PDB file of C-alpha atoms in Angstrom:
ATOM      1  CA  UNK Q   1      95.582 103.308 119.368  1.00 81.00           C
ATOM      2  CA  UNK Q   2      96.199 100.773 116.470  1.00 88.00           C
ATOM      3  CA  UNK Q   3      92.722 100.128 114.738  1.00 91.00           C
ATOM      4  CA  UNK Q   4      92.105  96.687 113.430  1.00 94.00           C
ATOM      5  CA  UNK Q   5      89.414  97.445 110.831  1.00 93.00           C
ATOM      6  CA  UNK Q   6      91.641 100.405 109.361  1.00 93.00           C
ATOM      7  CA  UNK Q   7      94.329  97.377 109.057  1.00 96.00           C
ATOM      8  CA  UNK Q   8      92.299  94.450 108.069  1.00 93.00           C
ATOM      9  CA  UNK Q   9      90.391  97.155 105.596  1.00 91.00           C
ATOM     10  CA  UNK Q  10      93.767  98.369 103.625  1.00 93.00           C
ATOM     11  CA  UNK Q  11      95.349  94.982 103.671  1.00 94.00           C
ATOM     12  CA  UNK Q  12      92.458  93.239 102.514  1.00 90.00           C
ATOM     13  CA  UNK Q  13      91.947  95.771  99.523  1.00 90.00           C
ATOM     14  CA  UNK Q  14      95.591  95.579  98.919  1.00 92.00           C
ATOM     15  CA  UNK Q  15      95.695  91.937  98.798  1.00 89.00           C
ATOM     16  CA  UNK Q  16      93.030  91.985  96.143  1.00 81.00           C
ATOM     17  CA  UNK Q  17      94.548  94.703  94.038  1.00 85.00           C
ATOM     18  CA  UNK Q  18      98.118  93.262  94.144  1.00 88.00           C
ATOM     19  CA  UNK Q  19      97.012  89.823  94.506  1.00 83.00           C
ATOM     20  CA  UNK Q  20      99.778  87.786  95.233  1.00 86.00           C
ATOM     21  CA  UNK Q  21      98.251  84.110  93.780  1.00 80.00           C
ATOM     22  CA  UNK Q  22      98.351  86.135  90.769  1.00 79.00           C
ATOM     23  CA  UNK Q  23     101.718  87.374  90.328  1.00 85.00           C
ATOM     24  CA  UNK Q  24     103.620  84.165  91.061  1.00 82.00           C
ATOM     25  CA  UNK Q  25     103.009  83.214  87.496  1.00 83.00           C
ATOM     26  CA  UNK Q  26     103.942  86.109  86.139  1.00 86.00           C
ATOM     27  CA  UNK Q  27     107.255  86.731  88.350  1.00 90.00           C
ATOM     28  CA  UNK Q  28     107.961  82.908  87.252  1.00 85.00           C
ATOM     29  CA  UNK Q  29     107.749  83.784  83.569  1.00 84.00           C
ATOM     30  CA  UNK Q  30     109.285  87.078  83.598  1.00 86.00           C
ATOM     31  CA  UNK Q  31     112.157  85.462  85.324  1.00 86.00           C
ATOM     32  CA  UNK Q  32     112.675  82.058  83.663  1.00 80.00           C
ATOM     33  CA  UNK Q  33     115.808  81.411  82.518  1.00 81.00           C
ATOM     34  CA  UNK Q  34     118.033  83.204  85.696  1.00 87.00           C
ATOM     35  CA  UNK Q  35     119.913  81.823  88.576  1.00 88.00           C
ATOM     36  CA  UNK Q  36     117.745  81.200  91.298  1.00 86.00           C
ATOM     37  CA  UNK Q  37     119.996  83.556  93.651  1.00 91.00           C
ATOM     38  CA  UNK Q  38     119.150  85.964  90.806  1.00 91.00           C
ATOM     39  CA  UNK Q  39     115.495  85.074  90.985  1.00 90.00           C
ATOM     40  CA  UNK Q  40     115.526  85.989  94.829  1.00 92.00           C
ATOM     41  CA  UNK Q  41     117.323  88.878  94.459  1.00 93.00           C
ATOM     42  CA  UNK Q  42     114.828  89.811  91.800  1.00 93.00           C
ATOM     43  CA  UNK Q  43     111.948  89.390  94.237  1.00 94.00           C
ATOM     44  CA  UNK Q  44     113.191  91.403  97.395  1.00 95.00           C
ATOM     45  CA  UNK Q  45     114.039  94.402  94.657  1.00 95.00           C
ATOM     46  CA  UNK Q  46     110.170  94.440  92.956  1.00 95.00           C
ATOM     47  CA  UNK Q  47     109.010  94.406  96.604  1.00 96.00           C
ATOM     48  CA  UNK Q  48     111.378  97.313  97.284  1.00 96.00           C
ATOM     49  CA  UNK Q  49     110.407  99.407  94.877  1.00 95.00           C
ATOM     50  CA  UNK Q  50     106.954  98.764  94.759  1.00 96.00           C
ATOM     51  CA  UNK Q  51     107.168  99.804  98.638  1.00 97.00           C
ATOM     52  CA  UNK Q  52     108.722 102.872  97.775  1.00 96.00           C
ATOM     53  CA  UNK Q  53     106.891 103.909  94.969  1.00 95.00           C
ATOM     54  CA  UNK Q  54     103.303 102.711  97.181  1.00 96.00           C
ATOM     55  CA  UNK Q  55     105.100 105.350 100.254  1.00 96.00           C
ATOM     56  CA  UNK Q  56     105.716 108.304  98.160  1.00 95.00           C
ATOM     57  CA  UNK Q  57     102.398 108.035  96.399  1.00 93.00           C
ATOM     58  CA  UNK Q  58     100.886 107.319 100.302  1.00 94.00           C
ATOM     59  CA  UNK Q  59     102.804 110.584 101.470  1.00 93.00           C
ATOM     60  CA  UNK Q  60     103.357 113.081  98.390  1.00 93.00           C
ATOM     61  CA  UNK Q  61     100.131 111.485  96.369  1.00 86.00           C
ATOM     62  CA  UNK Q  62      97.938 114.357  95.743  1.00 81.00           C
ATOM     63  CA  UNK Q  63     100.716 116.834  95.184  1.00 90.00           C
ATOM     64  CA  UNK Q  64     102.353 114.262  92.716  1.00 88.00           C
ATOM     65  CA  UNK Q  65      99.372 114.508  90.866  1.00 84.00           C
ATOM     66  CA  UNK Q  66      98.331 117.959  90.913  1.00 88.00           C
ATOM     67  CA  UNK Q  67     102.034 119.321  89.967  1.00 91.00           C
ATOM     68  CA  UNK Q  68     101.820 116.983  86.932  1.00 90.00           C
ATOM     69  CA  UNK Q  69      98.447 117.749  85.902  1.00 90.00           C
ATOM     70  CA  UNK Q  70      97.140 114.037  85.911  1.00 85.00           C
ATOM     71  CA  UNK Q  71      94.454 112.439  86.732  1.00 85.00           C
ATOM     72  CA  UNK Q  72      93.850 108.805  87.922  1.00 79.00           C
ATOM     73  CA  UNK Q  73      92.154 107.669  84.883  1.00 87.00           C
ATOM     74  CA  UNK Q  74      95.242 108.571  82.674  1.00 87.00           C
ATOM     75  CA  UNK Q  75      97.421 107.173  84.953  1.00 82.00           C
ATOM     76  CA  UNK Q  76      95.199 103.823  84.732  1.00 82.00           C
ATOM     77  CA  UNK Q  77      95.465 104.103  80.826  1.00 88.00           C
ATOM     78  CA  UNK Q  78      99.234 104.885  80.993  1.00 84.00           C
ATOM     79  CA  UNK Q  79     100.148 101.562  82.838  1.00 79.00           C
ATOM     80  CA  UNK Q  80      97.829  99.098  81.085  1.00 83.00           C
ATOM     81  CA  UNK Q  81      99.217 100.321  77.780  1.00 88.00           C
ATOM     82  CA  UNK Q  82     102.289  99.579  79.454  1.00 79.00           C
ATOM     83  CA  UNK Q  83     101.280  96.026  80.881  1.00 79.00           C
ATOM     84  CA  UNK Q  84      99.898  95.098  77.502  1.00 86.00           C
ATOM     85  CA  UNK Q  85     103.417  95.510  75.887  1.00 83.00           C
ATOM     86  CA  UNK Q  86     105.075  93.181  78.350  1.00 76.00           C
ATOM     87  CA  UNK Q  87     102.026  90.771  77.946  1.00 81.00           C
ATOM     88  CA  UNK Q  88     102.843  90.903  73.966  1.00 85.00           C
ATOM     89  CA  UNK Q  89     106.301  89.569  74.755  1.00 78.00           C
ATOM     90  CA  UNK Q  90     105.595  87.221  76.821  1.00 77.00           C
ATOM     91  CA  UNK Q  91     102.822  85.637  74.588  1.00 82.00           C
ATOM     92  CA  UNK Q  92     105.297  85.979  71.551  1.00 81.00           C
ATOM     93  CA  UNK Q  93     107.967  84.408  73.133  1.00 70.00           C
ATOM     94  CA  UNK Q  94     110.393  87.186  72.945  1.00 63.00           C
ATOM     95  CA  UNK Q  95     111.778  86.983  76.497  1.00 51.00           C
ATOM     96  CA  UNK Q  96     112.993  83.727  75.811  1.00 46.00           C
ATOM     97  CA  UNK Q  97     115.841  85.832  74.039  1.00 40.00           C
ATOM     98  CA  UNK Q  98     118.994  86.288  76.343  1.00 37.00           C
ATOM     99  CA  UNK Q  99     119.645  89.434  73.883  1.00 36.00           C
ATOM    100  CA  UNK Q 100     116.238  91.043  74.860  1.00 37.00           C
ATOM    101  CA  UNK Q 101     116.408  90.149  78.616  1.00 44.00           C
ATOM    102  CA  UNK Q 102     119.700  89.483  79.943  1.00 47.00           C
ATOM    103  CA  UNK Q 103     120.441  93.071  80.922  1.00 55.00           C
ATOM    104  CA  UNK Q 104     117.269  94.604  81.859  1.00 61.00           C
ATOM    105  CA  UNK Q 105     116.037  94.532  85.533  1.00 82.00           C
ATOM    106  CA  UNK Q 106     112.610  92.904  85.354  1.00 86.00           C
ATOM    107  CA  UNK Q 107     111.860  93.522  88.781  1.00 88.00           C
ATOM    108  CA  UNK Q 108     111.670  97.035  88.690  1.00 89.00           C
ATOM    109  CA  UNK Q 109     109.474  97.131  85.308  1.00 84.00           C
ATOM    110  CA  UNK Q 110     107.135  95.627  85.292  1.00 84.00           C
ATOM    111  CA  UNK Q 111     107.025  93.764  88.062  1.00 89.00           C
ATOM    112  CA  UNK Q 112     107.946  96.580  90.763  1.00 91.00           C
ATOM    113  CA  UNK Q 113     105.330  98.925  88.939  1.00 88.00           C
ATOM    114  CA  UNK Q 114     102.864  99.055  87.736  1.00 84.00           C
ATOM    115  CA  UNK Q 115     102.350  95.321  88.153  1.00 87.00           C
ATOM    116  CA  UNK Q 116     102.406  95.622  92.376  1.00 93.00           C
ATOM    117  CA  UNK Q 117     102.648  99.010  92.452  1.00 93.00           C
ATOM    118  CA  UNK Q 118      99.693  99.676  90.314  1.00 87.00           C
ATOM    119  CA  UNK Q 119      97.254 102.944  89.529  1.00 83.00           C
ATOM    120  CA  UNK Q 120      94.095 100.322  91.981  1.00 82.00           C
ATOM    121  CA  UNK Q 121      97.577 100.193  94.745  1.00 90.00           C
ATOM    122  CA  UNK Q 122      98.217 103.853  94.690  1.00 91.00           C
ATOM    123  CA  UNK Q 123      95.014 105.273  94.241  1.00 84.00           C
ATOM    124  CA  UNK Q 124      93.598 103.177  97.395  1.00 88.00           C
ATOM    125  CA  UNK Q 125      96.700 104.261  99.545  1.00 92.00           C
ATOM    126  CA  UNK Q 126      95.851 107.843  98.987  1.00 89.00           C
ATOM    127  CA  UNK Q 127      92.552 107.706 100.304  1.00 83.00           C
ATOM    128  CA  UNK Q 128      93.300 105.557 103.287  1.00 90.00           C
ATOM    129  CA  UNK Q 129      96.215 107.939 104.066  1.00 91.00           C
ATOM    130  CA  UNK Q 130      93.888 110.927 103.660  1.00 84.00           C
ATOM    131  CA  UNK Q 131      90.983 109.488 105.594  1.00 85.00           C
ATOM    132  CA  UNK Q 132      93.271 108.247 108.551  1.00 89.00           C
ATOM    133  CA  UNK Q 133      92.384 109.857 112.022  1.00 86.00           C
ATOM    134  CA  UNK Q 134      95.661 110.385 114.360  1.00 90.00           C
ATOM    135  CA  UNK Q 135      98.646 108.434 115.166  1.00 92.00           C
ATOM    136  CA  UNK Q 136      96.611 105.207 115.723  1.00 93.00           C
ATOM    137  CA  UNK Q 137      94.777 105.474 112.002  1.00 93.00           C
ATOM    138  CA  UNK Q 138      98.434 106.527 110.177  1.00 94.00           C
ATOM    139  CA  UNK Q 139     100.156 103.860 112.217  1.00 95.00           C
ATOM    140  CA  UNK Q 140      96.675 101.054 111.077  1.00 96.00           C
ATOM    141  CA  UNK Q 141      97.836 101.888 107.309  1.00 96.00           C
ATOM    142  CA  UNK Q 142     101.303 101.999 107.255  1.00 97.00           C
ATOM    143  CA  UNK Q 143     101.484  98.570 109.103  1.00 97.00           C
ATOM    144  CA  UNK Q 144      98.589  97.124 106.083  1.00 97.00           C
ATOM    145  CA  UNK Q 145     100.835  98.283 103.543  1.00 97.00           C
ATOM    146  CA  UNK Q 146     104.491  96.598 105.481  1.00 97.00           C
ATOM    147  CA  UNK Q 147     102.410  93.607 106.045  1.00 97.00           C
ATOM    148  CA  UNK Q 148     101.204  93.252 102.186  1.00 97.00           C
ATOM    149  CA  UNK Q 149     104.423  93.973 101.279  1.00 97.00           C
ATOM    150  CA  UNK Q 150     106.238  91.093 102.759  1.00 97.00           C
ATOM    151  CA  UNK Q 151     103.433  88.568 101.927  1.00 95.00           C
ATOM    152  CA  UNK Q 152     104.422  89.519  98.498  1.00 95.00           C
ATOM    153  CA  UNK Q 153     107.571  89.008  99.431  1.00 96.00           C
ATOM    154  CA  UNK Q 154     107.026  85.162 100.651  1.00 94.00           C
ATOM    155  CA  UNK Q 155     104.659  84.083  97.943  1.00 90.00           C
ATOM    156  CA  UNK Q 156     107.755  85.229  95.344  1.00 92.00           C
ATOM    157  CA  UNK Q 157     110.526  83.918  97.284  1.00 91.00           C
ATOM    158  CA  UNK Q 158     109.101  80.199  97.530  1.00 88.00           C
ATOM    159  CA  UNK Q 159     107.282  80.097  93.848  1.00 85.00           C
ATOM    160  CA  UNK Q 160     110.621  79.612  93.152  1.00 77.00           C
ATOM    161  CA  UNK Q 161     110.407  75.819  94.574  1.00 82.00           C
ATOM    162  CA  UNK Q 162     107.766  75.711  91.426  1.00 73.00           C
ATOM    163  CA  UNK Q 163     110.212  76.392  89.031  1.00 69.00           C
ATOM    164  CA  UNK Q 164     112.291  72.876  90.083  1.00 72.00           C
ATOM    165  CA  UNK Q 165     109.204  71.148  90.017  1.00 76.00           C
ATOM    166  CA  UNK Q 166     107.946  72.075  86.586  1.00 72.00           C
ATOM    167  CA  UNK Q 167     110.960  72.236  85.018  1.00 71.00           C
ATOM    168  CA  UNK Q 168     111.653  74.117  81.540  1.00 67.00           C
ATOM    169  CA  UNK Q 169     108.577  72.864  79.705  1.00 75.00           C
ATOM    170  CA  UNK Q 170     106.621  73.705  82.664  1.00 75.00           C
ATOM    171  CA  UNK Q 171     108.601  77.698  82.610  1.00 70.00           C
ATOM    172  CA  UNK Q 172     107.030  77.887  78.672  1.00 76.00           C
ATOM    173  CA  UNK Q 173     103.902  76.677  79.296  1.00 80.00           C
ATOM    174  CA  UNK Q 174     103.480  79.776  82.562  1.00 74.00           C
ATOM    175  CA  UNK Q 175     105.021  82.043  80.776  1.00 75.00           C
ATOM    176  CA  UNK Q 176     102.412  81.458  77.716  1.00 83.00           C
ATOM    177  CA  UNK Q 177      99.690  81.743  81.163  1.00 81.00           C
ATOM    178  CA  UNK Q 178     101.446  84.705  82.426  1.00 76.00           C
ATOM    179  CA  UNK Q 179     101.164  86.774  79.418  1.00 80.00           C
ATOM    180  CA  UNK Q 180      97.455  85.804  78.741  1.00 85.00           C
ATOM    181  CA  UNK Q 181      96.911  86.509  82.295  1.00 82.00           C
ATOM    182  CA  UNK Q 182      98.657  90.167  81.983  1.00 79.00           C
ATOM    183  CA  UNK Q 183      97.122  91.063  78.621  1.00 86.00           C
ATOM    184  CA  UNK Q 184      93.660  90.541  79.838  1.00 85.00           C
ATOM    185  CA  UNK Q 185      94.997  92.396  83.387  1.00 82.00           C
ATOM    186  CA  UNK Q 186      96.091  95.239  81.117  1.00 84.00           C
ATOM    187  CA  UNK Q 187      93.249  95.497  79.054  1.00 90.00           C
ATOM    188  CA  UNK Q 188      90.678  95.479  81.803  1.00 87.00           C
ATOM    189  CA  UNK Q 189      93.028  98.510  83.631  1.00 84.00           C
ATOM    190  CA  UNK Q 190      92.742 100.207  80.190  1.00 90.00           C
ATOM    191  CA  UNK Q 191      89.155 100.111  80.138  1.00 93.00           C
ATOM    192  CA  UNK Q 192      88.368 101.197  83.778  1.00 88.00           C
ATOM    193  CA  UNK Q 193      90.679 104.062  83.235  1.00 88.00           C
ATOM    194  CA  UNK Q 194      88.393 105.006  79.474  1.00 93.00           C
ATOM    195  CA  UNK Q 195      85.398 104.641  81.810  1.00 93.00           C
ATOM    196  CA  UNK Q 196      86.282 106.958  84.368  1.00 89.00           C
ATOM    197  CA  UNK Q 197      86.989 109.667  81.650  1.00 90.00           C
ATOM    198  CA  UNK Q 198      83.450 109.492  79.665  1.00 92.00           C
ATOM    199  CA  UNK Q 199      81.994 109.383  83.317  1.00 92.00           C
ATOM    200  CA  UNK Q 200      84.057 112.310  84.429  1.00 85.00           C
ATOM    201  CA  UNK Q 201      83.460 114.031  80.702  1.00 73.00           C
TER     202      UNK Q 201
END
């Protein structure tokens, strides 16, 4: 049978991990500047792959892992490094440049992973995979991690009414938020991921 705390447990975690309050200033700054068809289009494709990437992690996790000899930690350190670059451009300014930006696909990286699809996402769909008991338990998980995914979904979708309301100096002034907000994400993911390697040393 479908179990409620397995459901409200995962989606709950998930909803703090991913936050979705959170990324609507970041999705607004990373896409500033696009057609708002674009912008949509953008949205439904970071919750697409961040979906896939959260099910084959969910499904193939462990094994992922293990055939590629690493751990959780590095793969903490790996995408905060990662985060911390995009944060840099957005601070700086530099995807204000059609010439930097026009051709690359934001919503895959970063904002499909490892911004939703991050190491906390992944990690925490493991275990609740692992530790589900029987159809009703896998069913409990899989319907947390549909249900996160198209609150994500919404909340990106409709911050794009935000973007008509704030106009262009209003896009700068997020995107300056956004990359504050993602530096000090990334740098926090960098250290938790340090931590767990002197504590596992």
């Amino acid at each position: 049978m479908f179990d409620v705390a397995v459901f409200g447990s995962l989606f709950l975690t998930l909803f703090v991990i991913m936050d979705p309050p959170g990324i609507t200033p970041i999705f607004l700054g990373l896409t500033a500047g696009r057609p708002a068809k674009v912008q949509r289009r953008m949205a439904f494709q970071a919750v697409c792959v961040a979906f896939g990437v959260i099910a084959v992690f969910g499904v193939l996790g462990h094994q992922i892992l293990d055939y590629l000899h690493v751990s959780v930690p590095a793969l903490m350190i790996a995408g905060g490094l990662l985060l911390l670059l995009i944060a840099l451009d957005l601070l700086t300014g530099k995807t204000d440049e059609p010439k930097q930006t026009k051709d690359v696909n934001v919503a895959l990286v970063p904002l499909g992973m490892p911004l939703l699809a991050g190491p906390g996402a992944i990690v925490s769909v493991i275990l609740a995979v692992q530790d589900a008991d029987g159809f009703g338990g896998q069913l409990s998980v899989w319907s947390a991690i549909v249900a996160m995914h198209v609150v994500l979904w919404l909340v990106m979708r409709y911050s794009l009414v935000i973007i008509r309301v704030i106009k262009d100096g209003g896009v700068v002034l997020v995107t300056r938020l956004a990359g504050m907000m993602l530096s000090a994400i990334a740098v926090q993911q960098i250290i938790n991921g340090v931590t767990q390697v002197i504590q596992g040393a």
